mmCIF file of C-alpha atoms and ligand atoms in Angstrom:
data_model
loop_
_atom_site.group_PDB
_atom_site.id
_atom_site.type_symbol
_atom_site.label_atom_id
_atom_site.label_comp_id
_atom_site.label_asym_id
_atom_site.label_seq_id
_atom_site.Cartn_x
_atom_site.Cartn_y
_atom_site.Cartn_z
ATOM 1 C CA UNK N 1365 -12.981 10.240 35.159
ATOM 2 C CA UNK N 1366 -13.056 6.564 35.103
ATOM 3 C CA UNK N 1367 -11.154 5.752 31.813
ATOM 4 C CA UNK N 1368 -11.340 2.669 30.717
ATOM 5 C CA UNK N 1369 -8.890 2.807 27.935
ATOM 6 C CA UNK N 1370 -5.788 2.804 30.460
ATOM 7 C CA UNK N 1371 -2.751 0.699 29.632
ATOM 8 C CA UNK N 1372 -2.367 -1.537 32.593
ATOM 9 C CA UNK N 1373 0.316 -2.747 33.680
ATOM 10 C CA UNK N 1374 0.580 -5.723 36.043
ATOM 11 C CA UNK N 1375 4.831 -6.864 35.892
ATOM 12 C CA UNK N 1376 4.639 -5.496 38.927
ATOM 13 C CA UNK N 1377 1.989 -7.371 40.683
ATOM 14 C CA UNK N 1378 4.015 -10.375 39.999
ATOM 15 C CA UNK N 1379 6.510 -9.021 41.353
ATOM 16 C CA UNK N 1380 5.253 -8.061 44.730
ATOM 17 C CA UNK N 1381 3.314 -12.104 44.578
ATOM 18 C CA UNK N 1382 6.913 -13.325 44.417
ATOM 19 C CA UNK N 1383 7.832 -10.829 47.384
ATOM 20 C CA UNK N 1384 4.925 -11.420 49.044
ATOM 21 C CA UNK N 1385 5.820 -15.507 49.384
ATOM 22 C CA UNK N 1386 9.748 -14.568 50.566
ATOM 23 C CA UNK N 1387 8.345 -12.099 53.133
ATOM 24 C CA UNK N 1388 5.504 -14.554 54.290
ATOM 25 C CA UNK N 1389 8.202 -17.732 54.550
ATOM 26 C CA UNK N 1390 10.639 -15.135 56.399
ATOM 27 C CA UNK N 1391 8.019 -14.290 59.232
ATOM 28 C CA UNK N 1392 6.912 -17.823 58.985
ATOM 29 C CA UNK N 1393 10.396 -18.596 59.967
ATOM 30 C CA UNK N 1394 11.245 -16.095 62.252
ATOM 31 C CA UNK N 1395 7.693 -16.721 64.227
ATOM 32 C CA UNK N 1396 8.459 -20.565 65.110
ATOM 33 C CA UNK N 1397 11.939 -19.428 66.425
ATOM 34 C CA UNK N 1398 10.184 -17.208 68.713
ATOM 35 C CA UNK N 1399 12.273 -13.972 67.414
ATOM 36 C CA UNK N 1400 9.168 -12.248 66.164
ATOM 37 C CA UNK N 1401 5.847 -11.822 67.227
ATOM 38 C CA UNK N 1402 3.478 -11.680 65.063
ATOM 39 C CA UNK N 1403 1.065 -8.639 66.428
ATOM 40 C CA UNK N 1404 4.296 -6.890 66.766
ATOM 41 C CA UNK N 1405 4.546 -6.864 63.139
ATOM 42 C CA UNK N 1406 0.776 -6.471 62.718
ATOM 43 C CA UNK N 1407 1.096 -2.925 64.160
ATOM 44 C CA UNK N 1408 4.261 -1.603 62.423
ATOM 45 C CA UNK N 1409 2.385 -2.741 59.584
ATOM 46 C CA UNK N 1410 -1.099 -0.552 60.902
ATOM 47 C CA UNK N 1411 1.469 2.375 61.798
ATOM 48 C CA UNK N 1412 2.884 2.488 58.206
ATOM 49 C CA UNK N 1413 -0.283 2.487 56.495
ATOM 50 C CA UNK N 1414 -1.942 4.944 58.413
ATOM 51 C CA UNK N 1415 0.504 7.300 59.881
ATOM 52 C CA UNK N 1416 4.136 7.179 58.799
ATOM 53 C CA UNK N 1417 3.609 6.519 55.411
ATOM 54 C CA UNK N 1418 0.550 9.450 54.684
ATOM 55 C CA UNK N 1419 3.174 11.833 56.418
ATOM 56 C CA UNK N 1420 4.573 12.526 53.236
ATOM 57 C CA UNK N 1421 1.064 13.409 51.238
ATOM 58 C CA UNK N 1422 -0.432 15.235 54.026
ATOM 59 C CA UNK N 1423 2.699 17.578 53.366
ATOM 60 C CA UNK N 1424 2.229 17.865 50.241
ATOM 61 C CA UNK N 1425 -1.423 18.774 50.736
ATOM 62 C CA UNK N 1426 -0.537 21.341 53.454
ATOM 63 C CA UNK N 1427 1.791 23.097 51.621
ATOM 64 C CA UNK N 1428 -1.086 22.992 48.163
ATOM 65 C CA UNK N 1429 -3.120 24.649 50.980
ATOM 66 C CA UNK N 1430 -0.716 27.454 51.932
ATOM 67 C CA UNK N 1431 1.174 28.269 48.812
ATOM 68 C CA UNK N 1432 -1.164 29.117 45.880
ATOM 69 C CA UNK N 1433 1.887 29.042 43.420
ATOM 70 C CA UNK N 1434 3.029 25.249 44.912
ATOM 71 C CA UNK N 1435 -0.646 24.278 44.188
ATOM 72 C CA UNK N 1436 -1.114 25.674 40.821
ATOM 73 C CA UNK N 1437 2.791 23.509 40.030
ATOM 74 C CA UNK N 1438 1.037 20.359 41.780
ATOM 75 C CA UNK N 1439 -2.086 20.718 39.594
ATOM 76 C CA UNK N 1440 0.289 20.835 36.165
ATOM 77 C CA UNK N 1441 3.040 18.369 36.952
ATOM 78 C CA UNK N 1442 1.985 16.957 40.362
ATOM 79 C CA UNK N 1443 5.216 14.692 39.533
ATOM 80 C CA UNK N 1444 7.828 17.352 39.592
ATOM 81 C CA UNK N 1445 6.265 19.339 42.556
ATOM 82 C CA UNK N 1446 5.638 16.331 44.636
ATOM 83 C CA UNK N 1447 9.489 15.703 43.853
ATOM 84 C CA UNK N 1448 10.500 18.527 45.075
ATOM 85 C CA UNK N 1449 9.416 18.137 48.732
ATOM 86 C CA UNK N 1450 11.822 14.939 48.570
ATOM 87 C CA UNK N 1451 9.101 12.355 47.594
ATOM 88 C CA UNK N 1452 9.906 10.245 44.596
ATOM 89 C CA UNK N 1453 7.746 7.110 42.947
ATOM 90 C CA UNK N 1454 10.190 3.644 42.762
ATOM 91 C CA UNK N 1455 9.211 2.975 39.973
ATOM 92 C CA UNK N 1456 9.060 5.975 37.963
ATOM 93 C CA UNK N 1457 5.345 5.905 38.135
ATOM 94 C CA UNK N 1458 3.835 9.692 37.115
ATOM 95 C CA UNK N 1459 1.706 11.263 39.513
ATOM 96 C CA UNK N 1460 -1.442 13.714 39.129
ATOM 97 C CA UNK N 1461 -3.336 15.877 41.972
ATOM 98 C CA UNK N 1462 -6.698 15.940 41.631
ATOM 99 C CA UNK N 1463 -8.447 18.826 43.745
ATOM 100 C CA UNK N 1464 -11.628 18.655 45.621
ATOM 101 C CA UNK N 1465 -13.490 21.956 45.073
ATOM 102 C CA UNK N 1466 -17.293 22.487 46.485
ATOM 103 C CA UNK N 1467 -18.926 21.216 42.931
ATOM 104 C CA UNK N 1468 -16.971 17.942 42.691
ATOM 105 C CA UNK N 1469 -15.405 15.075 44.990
ATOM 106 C CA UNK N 1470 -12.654 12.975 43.606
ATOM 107 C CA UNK N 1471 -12.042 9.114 44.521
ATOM 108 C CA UNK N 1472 -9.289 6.713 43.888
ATOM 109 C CA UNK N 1473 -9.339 3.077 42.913
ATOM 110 C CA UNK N 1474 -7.480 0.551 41.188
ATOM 111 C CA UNK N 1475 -10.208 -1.439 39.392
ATOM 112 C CA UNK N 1476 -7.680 -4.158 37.830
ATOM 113 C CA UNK N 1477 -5.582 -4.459 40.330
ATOM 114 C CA UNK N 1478 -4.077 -2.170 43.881
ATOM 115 C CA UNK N 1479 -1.845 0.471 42.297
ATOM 116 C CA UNK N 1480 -1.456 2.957 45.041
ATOM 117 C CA UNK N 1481 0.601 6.152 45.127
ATOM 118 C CA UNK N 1482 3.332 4.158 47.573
ATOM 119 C CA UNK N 1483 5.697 7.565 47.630
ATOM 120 C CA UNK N 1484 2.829 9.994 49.081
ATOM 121 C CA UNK N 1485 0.667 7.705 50.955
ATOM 122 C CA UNK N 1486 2.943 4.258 51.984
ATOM 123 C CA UNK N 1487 1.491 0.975 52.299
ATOM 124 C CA UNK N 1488 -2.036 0.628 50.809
ATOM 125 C CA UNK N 1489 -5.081 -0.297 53.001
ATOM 126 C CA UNK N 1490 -6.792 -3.940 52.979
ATOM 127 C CA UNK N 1491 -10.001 -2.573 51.810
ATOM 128 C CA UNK N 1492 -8.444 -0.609 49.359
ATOM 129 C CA UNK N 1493 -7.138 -4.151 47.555
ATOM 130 C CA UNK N 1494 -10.302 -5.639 48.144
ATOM 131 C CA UNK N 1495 -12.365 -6.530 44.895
ATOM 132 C CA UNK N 1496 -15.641 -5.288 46.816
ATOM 133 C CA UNK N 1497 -13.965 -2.081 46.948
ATOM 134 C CA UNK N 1498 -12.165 -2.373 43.378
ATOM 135 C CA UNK N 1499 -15.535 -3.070 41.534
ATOM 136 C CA UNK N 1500 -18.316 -0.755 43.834
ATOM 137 C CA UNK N 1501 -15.962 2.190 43.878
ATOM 138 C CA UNK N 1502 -16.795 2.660 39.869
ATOM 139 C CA UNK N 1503 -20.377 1.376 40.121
ATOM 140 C CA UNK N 1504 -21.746 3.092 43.155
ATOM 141 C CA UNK N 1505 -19.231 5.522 44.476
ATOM 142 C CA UNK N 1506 -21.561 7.190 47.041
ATOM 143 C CA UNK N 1507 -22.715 4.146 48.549
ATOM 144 C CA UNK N 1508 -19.244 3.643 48.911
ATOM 145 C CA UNK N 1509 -18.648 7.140 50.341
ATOM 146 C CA UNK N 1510 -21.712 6.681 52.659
ATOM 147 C CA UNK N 1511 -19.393 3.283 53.716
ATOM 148 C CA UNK N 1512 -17.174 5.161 54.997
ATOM 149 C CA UNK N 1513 -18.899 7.757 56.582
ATOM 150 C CA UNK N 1514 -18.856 10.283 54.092
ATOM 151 C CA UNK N 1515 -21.967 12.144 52.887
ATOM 152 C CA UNK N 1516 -21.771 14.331 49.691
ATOM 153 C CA UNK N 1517 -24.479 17.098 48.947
ATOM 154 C CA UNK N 1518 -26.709 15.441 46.064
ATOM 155 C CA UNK N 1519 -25.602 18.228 43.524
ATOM 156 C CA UNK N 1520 -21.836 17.170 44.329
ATOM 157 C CA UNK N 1521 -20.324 15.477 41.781
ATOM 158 C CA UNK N 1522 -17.781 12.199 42.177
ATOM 159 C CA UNK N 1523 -15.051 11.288 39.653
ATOM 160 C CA UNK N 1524 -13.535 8.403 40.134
ATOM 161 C CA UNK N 1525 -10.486 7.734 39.312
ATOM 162 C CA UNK N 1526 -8.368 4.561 38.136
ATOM 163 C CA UNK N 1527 -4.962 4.070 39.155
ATOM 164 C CA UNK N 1528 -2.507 2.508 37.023
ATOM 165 C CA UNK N 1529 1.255 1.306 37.300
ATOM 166 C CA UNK N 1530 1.657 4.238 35.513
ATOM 167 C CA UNK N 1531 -0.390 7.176 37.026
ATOM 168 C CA UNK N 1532 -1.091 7.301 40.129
ATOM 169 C CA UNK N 1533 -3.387 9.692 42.437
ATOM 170 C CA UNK N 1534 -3.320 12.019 45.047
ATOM 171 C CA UNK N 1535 -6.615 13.957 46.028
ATOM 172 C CA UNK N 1536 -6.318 16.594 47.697
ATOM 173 C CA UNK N 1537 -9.370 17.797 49.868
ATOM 174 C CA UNK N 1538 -10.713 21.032 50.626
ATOM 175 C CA UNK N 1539 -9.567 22.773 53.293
ATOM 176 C CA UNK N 1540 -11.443 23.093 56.201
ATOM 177 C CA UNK N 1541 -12.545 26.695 56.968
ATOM 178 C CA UNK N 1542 -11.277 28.060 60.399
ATOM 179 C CA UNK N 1543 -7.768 27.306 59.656
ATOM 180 C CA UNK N 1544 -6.315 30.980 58.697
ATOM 181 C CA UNK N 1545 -3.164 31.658 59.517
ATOM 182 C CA UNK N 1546 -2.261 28.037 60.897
ATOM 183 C CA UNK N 1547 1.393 26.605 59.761
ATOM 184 C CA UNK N 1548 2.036 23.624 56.912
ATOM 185 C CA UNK N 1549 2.300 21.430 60.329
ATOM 186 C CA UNK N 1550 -1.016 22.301 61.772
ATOM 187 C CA UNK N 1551 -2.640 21.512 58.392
ATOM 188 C CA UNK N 1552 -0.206 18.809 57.794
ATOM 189 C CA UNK N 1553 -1.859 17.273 61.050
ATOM 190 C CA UNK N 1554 -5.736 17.690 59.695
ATOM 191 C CA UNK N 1555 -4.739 15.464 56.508
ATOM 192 C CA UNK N 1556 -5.410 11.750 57.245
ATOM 193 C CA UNK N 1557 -4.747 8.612 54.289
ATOM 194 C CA UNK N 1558 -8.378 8.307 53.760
ATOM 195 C CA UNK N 1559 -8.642 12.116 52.333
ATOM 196 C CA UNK N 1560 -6.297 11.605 50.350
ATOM 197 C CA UNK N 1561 -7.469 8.614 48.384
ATOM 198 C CA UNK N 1562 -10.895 10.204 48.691
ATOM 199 C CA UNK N 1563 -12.829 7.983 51.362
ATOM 200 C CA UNK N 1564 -12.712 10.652 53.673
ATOM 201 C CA UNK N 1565 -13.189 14.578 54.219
ATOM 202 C CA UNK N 1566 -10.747 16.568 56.157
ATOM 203 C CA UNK N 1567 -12.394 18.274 58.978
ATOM 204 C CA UNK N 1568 -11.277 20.505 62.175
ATOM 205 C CA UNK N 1569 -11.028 17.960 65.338
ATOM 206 C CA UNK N 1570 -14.250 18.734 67.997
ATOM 207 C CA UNK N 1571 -12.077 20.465 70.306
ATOM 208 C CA UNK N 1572 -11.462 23.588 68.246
ATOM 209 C CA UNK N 1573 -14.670 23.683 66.513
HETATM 210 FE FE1 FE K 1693 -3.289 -1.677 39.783
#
């Protein structure tokens, strides 16, 4: 649900401003001195927010998928279950799970702001701080979808919900039939970023269709 009555807090956002100008002056620095280059860093950044850092989530959602009593823990305190696994917020921001069944698709945003579930899914995507996406998730989530290459069934509902410094979100999709008897790896491999924030579905790859 989009819940406009949220506390929410931005401390942080100052915070990663004042981090953001120490880190920008370092590579500044480090660029003119020709010790760095700059699409060097561009692609560790790329590889942390779309594979290293969604390792941990995609876990998470693989082992949801394979052990009903895990998901049914992640559903009531997603905070304690995703701590178990070894994943822990740095701020001691509470996480909830929000499941994609076949009547409803969920969606995250940060409307105010970019709080992103950092200990599941890493670094948060550009688009995903962008105020086009911020502002059009809540107004016209399947355009959105459609954006990104998603298309719902019309009877499919989408809740969308809206992160705070305090709650964040992890979807977890459905899984994608076929996949009997494959191991929390194999799944683990299906789940990308994108699902897991909502903007994308989780299917088989061609080859084993
Ligand atoms: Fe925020």
């Amino acid at each position: 649900m989009h819940d406009d009555d949220h506390h929410h807090d931005h401390h942080h956002d100052n915070r990663y401003t004042d981090m953001q100008a120490r880190v920008r002056a370092l590579e500044t620095v480090l660029t003119e001195k020709g010790l760095i280059d700059p699409a060097a860093i561009d692609a560790i950044v790329e590889n942390y927010e779309t594979k290293i850092g969604p390792r941990n989530g995609a876990r998470v959602v693989a082992r949801a998928w394979s052990d009903p009593e895990f998901a049914e823990w992640l559903r009531r305190d997603a905070t304690a279950a995703i701590a178990s696994l070894g994943y822990t917020g740095r701020q001691g921001e509470h996480m909830r799970a929000v499941f994609n069944a076949e009547d409803t698709h969920n969606l995250v945003v940060c409307t105010l702001c970019s709080c992103y579930p950092w200990s599941v899914l890493g670094l948060p995507p550009v688009w995903y701080k962008a105020p086009a996406y911020r502002s059009r998730a809540v107004i016209d989530p399947r355009a959105v979808l459609a954006e990104f290459g998603v298309t719902l069934p019309e009877g499919k509902k989408i809740r969308v919900w809206d992160s705070t410094a305090e709650l964040r979100y992890l979807v977890v999709p459905e899984r994608p039939e076929g996949t009997d008897g494959w191991s929390e790896a194999q799944l683990a491999d299906l789940v990308s970023r994108d699902a897991m924030i909502g903007t994308g579905l989780v299917a088989l790859p061609e080859a084993t269709q």
